[in-house]
mmCIF file of C-alpha atoms in Angstrom:
data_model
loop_
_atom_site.group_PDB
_atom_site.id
_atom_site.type_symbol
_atom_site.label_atom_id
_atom_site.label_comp_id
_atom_site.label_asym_id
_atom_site.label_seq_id
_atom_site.Cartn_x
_atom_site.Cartn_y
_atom_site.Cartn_z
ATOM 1 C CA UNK A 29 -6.903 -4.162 -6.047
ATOM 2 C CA UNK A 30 -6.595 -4.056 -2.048
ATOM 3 C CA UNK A 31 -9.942 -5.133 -1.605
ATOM 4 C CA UNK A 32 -8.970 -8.748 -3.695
ATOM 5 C CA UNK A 33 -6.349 -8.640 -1.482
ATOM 6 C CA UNK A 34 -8.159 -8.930 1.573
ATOM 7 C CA UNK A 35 -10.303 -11.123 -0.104
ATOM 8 C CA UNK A 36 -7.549 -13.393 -1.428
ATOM 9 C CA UNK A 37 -6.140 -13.261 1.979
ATOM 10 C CA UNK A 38 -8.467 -14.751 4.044
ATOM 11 C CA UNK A 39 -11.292 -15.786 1.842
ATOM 12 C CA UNK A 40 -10.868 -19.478 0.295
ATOM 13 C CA UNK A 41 -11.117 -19.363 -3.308
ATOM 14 C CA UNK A 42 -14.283 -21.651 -3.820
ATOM 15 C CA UNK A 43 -15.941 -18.512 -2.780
ATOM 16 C CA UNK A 44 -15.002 -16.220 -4.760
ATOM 17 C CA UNK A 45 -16.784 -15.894 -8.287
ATOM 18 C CA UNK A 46 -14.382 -12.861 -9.106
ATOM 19 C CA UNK A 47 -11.974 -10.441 -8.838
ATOM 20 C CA UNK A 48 -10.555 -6.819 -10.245
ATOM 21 C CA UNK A 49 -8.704 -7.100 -12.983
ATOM 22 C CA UNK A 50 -5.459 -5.484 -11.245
ATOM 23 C CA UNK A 51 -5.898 -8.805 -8.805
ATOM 24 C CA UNK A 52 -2.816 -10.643 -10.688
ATOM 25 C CA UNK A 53 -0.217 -7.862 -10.730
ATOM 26 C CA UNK A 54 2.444 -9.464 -9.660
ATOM 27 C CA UNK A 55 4.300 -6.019 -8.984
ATOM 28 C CA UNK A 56 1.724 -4.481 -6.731
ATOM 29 C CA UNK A 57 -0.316 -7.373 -5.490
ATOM 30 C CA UNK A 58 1.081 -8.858 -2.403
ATOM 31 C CA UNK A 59 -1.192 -12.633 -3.407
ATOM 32 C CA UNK A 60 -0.811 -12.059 -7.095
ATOM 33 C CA UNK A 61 -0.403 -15.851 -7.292
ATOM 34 C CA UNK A 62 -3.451 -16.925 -5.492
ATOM 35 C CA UNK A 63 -5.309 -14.565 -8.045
ATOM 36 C CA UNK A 64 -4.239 -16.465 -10.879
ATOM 37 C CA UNK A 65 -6.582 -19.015 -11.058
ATOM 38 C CA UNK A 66 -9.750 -16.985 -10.542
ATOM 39 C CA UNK A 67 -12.139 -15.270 -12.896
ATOM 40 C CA UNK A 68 -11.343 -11.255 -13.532
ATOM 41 C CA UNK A 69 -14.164 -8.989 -14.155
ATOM 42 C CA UNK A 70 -14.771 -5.257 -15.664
ATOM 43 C CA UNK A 71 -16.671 -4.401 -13.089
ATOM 44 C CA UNK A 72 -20.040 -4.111 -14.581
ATOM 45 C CA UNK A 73 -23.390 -4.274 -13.769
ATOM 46 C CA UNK A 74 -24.323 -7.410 -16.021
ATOM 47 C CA UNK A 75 -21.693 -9.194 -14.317
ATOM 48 C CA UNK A 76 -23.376 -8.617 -11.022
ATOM 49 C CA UNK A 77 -26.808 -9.764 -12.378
ATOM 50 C CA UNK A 78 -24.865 -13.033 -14.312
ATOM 51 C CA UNK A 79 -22.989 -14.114 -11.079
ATOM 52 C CA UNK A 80 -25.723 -12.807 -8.726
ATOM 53 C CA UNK A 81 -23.327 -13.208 -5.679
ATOM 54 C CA UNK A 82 -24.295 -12.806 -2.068
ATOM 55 C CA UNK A 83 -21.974 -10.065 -1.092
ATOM 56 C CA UNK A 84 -20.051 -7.509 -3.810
ATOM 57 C CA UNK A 85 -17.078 -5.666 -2.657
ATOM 58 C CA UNK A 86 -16.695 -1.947 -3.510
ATOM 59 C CA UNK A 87 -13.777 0.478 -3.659
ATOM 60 C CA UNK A 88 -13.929 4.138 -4.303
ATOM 61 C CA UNK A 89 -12.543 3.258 -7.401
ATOM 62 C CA UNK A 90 -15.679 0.995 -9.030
ATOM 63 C CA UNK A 91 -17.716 2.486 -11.944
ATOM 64 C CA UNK A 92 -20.018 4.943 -10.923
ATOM 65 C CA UNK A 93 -23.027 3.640 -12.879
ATOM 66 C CA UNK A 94 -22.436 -0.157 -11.251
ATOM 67 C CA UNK A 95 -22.224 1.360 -7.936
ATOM 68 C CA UNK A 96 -25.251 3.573 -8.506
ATOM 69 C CA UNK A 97 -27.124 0.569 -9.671
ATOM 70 C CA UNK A 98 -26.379 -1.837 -7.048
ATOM 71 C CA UNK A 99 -27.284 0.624 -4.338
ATOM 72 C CA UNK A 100 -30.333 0.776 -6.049
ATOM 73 C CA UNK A 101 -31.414 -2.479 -6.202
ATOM 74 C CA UNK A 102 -30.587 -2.906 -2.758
ATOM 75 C CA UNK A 103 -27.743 -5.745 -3.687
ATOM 76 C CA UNK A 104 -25.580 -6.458 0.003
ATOM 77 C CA UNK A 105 -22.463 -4.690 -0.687
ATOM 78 C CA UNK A 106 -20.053 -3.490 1.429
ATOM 79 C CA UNK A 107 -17.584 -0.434 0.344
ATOM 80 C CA UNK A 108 -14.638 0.485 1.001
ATOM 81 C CA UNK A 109 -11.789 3.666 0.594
ATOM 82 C CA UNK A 110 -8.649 3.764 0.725
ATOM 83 C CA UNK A 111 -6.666 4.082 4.307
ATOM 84 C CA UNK A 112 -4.220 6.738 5.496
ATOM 85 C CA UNK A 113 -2.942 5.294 8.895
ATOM 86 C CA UNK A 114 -2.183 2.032 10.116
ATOM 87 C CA UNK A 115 -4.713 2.227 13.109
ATOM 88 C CA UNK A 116 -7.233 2.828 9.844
ATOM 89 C CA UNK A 117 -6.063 0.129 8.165
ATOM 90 C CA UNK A 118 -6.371 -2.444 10.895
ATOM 91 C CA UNK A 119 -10.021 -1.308 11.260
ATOM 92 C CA UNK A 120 -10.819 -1.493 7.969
ATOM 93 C CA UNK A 121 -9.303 -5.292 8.461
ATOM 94 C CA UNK A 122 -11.771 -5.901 10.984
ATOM 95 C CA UNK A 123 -14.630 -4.639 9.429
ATOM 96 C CA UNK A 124 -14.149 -6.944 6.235
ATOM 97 C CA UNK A 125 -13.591 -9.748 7.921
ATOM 98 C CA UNK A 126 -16.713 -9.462 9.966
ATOM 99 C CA UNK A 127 -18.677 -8.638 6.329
ATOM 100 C CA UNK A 128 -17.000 -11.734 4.581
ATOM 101 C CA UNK A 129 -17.489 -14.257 7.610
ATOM 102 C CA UNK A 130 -14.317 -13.994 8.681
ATOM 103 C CA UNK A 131 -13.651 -12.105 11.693
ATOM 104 C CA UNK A 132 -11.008 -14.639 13.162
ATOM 105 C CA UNK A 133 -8.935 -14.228 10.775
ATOM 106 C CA UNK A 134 -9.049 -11.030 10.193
ATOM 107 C CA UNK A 135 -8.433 -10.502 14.605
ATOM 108 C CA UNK A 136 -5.385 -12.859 13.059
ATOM 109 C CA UNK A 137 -4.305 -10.345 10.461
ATOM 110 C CA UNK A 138 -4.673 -7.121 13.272
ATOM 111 C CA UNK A 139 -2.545 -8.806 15.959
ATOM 112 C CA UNK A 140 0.051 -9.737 13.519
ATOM 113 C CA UNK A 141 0.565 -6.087 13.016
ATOM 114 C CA UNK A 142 0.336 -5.302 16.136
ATOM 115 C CA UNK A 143 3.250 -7.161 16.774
ATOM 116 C CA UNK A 144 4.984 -6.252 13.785
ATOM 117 C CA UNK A 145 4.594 -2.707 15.431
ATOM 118 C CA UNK A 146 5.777 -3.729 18.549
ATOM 119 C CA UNK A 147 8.990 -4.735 17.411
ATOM 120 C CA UNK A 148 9.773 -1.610 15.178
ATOM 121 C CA UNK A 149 8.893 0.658 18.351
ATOM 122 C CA UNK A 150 11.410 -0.855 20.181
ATOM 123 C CA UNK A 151 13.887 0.212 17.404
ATOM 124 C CA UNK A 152 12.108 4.100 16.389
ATOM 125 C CA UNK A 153 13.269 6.205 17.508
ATOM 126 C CA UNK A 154 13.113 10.501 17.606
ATOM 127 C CA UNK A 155 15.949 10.617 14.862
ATOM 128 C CA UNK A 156 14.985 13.307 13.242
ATOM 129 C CA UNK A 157 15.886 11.789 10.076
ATOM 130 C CA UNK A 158 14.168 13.170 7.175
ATOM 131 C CA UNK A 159 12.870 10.372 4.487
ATOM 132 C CA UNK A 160 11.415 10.721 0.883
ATOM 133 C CA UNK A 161 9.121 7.665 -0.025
ATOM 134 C CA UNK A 162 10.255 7.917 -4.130
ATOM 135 C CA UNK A 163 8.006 5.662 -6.765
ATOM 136 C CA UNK A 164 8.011 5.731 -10.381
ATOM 137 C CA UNK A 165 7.937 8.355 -12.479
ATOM 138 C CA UNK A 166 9.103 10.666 -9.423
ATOM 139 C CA UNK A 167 5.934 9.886 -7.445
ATOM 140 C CA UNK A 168 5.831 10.627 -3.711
ATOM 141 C CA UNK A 169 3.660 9.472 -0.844
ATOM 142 C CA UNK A 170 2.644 13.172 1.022
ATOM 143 C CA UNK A 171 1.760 13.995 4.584
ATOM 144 C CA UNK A 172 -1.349 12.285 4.724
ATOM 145 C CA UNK A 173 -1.110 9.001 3.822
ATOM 146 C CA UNK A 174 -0.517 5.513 5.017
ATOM 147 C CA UNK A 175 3.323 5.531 4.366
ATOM 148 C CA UNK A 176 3.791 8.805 6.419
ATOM 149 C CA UNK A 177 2.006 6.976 8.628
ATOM 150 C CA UNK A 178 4.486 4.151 8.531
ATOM 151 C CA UNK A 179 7.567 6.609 8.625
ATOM 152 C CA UNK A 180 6.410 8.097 11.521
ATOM 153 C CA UNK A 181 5.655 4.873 13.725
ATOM 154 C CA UNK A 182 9.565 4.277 12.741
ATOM 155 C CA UNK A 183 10.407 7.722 14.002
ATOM 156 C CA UNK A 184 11.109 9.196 11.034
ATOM 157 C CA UNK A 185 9.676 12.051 8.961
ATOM 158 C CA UNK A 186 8.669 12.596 5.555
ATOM 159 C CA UNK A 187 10.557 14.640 3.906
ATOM 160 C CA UNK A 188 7.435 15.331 1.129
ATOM 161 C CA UNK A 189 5.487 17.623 4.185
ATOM 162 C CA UNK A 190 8.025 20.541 3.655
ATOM 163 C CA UNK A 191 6.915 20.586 -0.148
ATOM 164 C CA UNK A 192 2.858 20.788 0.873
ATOM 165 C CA UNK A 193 2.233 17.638 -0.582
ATOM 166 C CA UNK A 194 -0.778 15.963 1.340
ATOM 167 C CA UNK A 195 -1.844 13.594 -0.861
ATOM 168 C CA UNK A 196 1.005 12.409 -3.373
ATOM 169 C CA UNK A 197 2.174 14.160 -6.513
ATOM 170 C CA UNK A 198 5.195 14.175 -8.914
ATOM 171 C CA UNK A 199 7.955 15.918 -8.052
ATOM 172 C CA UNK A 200 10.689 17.180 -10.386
ATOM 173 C CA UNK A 201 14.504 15.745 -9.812
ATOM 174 C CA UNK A 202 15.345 19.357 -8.673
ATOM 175 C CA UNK A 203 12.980 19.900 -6.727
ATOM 176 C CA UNK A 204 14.428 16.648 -4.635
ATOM 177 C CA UNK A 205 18.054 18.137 -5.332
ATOM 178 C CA UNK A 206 16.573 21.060 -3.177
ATOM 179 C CA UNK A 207 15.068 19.015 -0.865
ATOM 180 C CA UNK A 208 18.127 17.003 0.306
ATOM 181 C CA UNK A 209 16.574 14.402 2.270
ATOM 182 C CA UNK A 210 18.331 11.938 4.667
ATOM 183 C CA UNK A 211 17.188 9.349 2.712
ATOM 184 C CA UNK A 212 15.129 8.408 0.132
ATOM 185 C CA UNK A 213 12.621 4.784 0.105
ATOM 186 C CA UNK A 214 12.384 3.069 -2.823
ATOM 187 C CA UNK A 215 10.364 0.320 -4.056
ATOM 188 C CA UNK A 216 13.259 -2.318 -5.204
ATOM 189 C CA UNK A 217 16.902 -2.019 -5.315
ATOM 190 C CA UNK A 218 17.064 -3.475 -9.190
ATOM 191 C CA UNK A 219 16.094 -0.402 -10.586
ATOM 192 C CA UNK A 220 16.204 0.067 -14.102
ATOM 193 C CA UNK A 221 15.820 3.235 -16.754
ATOM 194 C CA UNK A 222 12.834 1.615 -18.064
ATOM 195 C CA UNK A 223 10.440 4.297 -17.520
ATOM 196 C CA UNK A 224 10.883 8.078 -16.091
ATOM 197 C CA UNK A 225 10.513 7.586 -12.452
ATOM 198 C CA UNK A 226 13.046 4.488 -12.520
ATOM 199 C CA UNK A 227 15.213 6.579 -14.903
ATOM 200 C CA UNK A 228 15.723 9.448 -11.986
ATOM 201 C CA UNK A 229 16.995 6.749 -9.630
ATOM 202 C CA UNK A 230 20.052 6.709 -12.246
ATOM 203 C CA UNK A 231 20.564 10.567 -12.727
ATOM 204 C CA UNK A 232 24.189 11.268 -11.141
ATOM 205 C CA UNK A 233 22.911 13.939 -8.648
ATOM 206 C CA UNK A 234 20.370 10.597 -7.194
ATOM 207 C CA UNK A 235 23.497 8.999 -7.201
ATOM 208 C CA UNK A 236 25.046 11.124 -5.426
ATOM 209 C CA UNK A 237 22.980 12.116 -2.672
ATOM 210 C CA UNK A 238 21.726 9.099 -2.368
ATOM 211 C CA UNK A 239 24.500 6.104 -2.094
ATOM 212 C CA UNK A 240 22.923 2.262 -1.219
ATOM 213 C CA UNK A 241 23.600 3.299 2.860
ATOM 214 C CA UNK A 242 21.217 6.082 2.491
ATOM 215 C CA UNK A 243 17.735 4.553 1.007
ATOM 216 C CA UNK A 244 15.467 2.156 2.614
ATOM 217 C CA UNK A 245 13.875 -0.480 0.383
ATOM 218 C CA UNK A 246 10.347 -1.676 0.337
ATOM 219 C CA UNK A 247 8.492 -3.545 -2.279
ATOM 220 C CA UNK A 248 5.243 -1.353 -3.814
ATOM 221 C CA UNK A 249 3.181 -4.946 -3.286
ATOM 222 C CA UNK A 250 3.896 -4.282 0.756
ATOM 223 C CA UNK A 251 2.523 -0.417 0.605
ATOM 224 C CA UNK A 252 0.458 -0.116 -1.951
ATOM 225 C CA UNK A 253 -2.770 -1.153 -0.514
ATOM 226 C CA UNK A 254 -3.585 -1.020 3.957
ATOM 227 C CA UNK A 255 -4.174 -4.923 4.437
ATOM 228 C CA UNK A 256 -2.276 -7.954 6.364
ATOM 229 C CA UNK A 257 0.913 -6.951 4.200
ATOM 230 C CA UNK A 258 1.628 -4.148 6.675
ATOM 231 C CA UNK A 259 3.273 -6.490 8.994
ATOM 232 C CA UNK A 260 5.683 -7.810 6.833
ATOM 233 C CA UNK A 261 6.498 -4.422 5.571
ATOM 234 C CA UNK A 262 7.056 -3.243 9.190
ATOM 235 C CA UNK A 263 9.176 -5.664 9.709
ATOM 236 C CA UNK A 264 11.238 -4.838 7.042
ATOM 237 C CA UNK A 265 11.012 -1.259 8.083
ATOM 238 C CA UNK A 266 12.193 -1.956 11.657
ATOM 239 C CA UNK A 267 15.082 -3.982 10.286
ATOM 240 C CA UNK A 268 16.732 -0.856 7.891
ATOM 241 C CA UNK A 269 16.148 1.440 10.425
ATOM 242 C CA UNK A 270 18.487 -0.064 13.159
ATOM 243 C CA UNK A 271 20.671 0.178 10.329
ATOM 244 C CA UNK A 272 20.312 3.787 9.143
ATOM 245 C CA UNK A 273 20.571 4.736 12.263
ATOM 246 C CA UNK A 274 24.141 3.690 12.720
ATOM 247 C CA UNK A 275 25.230 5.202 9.564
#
């Protein structure tokens, strides 16, 4: 899914013959709509050898056999893994763009979150503030990882480092009663019980250490995947922090 949205982003769509199937999720994809339109594939090698297209795109997710065979057959193909910093992420940026004939734009995408960066420096600060990125199902972001990465450009720190996550991993509702962060970051504020990690948002002891004045909000579709997103997510970032700062 982050590598259609790179490609989504600053590819036009008359050359694209295809895209992941998680391309439309309007939850996590931040150009779910411009993926509507286009073809989804299984990722297979048949496909490849239907479409026969000049350039496939590869994440550490694809199917080991269609990986193994188009590195046999010596098909152009460019892979890519997942990012754990920003200054990763704007590299990886680059190097698509300059893959998919596109390096402008992509030097577009970088400086945009450059600036975005810019403006939440001049708000971090050394707070000390301790912050628990919290997805569904009690899922956190751990110490190495893109949204620690994020946290800590903000000058804050993430609270999932003093339980040795490095990674992610689940974490039980007592073991974040223990915790006690500062705060906790949350994907929307319209949480619902409608599965297990939403459900702990509405446990009375969430509640209660954590009123509306002490979470930050950012949507999964701005985190989820390193790509052009970041800025606006920064943004956002910068904005609730000159805010929680006060409180």
């Amino acid at each position: 899914m982050c590598t259609d949205q790179l490609l989504l982003d600053m590819v036009p769509p008359a050359r694209i013959l295809g895209l992941s199937p998680y391309a439309g999720d309007a939850v996590r994809s931040w150009v779910a709509d411009k993926a509507a339109s286009l073809p989804k594939l299984s990722g297979t090698a048949e496909e490849v050898l239907i479409l026969k297209p000049d350039l496939v795109l590869l994440s550490r997710y694809m199917k080991p056999e269609t990986l193994d065979f188009i590195r046999r057959r010596g098909i152009p193909h460019a892979e890519f893994d997942d990012v754990r910093s920003l200054e990763e992420a704007k590299a990886q940026i680059l190097v698509f763009g300059t893959r998919v004939g596109e390096a402008e734009a992509a030097e577009a995408r970088v400086e945009a979150i450059e600036t975005a960066l810019q403006g939440l420096r001049a708000t971090a600060a050394a707070t000390g503030i301790r912050v628990l990125p919290l997805a569904r199902r009690g899922w956190v972001a751990g110490k190495e990882t893109l949204m620690s990465d994020l946290l800590a450009k903000a000058g804050l720190s993430n609270a999932a480092a003093e339980l040795g996550i490095q990674d992610g991993g689940f974490v039980s509702l007592e073991a974040i009663v223990k915790l006690r962060p500062d705060a906790i970051l949350v994907a929307r504020d319209d949480l619902s019980s409608e599965d297990q990690g939403a459900a702990m948002m509405l446990h009375p002891a969430i509640q209660a250490l954590f009123p509306p004045e002490r979470r930050l909000y950012l949507s999964e579709k701005l985190t989820v995947c390193g790509g052009p997103m970041l800025a606006e997510a920064i943004r956002q970032l910068a904005t609730q922090i000159g805010a929680l700062k006060k409180r």
